[in-house]
mmCIF file of C-alpha atoms in Angstrom:
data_model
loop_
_atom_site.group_PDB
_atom_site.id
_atom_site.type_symbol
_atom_site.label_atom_id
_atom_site.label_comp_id
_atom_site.label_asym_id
_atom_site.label_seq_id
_atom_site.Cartn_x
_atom_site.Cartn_y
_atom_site.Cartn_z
ATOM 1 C CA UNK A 238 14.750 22.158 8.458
ATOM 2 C CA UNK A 239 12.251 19.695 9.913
ATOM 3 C CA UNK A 240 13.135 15.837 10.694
ATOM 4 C CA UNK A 241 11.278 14.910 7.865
ATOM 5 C CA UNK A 242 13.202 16.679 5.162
ATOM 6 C CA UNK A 243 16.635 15.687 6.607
ATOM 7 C CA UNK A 244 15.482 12.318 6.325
ATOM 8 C CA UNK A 245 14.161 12.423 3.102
ATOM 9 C CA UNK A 246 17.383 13.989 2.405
ATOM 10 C CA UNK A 247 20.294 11.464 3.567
ATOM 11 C CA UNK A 248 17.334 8.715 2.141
ATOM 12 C CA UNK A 249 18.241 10.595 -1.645
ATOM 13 C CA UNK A 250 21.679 9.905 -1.083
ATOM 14 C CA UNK A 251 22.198 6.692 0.096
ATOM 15 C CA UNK A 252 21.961 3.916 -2.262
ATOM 16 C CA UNK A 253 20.243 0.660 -1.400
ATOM 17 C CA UNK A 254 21.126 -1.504 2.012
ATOM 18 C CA UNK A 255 22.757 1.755 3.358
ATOM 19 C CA UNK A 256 23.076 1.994 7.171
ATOM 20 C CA UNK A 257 21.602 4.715 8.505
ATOM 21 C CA UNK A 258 22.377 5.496 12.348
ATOM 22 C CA UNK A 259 20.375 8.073 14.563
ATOM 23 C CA UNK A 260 21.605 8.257 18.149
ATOM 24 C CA UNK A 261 18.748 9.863 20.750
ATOM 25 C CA UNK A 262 16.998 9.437 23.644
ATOM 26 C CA UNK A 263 13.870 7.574 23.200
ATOM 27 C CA UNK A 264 11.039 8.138 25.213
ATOM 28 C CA UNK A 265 9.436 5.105 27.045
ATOM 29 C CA UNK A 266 6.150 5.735 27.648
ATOM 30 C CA UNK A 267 4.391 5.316 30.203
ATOM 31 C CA UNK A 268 6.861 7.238 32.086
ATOM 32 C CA UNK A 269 6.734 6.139 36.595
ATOM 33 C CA UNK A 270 8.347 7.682 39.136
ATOM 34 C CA UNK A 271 12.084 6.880 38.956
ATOM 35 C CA UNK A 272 14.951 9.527 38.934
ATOM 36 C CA UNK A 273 15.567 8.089 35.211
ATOM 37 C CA UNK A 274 11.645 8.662 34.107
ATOM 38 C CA UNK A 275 11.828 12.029 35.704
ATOM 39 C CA UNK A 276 14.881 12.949 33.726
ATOM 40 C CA UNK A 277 13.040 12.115 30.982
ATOM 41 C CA UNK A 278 10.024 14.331 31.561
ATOM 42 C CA UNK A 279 12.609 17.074 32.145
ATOM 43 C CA UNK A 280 13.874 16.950 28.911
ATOM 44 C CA UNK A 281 10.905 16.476 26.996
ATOM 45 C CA UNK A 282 9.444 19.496 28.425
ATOM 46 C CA UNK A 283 12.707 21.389 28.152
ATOM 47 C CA UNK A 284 11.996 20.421 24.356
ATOM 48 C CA UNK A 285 8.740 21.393 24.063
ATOM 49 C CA UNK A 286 9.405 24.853 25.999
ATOM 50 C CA UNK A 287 12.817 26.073 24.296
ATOM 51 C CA UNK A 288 12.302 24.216 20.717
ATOM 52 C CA UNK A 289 8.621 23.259 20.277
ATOM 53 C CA UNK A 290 9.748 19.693 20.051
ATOM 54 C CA UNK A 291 8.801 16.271 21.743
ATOM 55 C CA UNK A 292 10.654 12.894 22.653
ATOM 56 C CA UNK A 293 10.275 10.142 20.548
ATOM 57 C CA UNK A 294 9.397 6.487 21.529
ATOM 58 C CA UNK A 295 10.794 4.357 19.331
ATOM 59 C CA UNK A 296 7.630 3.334 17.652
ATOM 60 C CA UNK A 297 7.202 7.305 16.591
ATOM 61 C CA UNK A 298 11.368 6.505 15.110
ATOM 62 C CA UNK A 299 9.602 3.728 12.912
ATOM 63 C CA UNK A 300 7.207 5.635 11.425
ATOM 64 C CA UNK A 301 9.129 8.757 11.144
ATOM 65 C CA UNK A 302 11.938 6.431 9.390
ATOM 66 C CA UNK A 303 9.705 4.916 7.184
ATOM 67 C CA UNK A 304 8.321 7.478 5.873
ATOM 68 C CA UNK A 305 11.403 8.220 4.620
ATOM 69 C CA UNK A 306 11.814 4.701 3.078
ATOM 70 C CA UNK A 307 14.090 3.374 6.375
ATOM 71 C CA UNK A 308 13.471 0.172 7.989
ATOM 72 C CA UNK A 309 15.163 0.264 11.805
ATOM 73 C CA UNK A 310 16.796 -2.936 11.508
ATOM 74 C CA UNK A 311 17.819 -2.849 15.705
ATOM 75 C CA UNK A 312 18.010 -0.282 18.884
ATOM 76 C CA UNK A 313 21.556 -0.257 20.419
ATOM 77 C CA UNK A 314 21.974 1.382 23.841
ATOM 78 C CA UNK A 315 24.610 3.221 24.592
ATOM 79 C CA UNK A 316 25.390 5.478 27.539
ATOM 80 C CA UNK A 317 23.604 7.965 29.497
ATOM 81 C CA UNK A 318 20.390 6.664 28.565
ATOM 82 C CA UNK A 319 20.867 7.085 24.613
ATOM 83 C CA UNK A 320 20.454 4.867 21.669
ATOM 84 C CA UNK A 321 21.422 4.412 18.291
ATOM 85 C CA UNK A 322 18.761 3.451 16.071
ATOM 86 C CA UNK A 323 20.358 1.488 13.400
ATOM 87 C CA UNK A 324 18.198 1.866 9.969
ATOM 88 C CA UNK A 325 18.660 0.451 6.682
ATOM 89 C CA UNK A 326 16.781 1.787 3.308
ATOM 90 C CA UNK A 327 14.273 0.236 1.420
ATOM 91 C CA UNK A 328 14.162 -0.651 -2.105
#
């Protein structure tokens, strides 16, 4: 099942103002050369190899969640470099 159809999914469900929360680890891009960035490269290749998958920045989390009909309404961090995208649905 692709991102886009669980989305669309939960979106069907959830009646109007409904929080939506997606916890990941965003990709900043451009990425340097700090143990953090190269953590990150890691595990976006790790993605692509085992899952044919990428990292996300959060602009590709707005789109993606808008498509949808979510709005990200604010970007919590949390630990171990993750966040928790907080979405709400659009009318």
């Amino acid at each position: 099942m692709t991102s886009e159809l669980i989305l669309a999914c939960c979106r069907a469900t959830m009646a109007s103002g409904t929080r939506l929360f997606v916890v990941e680890r965003l990709s900043n891009l451009p990425l340097g050369a700090s143990a953090g960035d190269r953590a990150r490269a890691r595990s976006d290749l790790n993605m692509l190899l085992a899952h044919g998958a990428r990292g996300r920045t959060e602009r590709d989390y707005d789109a993606l969640l808008g498509e949808a009909g979510f709005r990200i309404v604010a970007v919590h961090g949390l630990a171990i470099g993750l966040a928790a995208l907080e979405a709400c649905t659009r009318p």
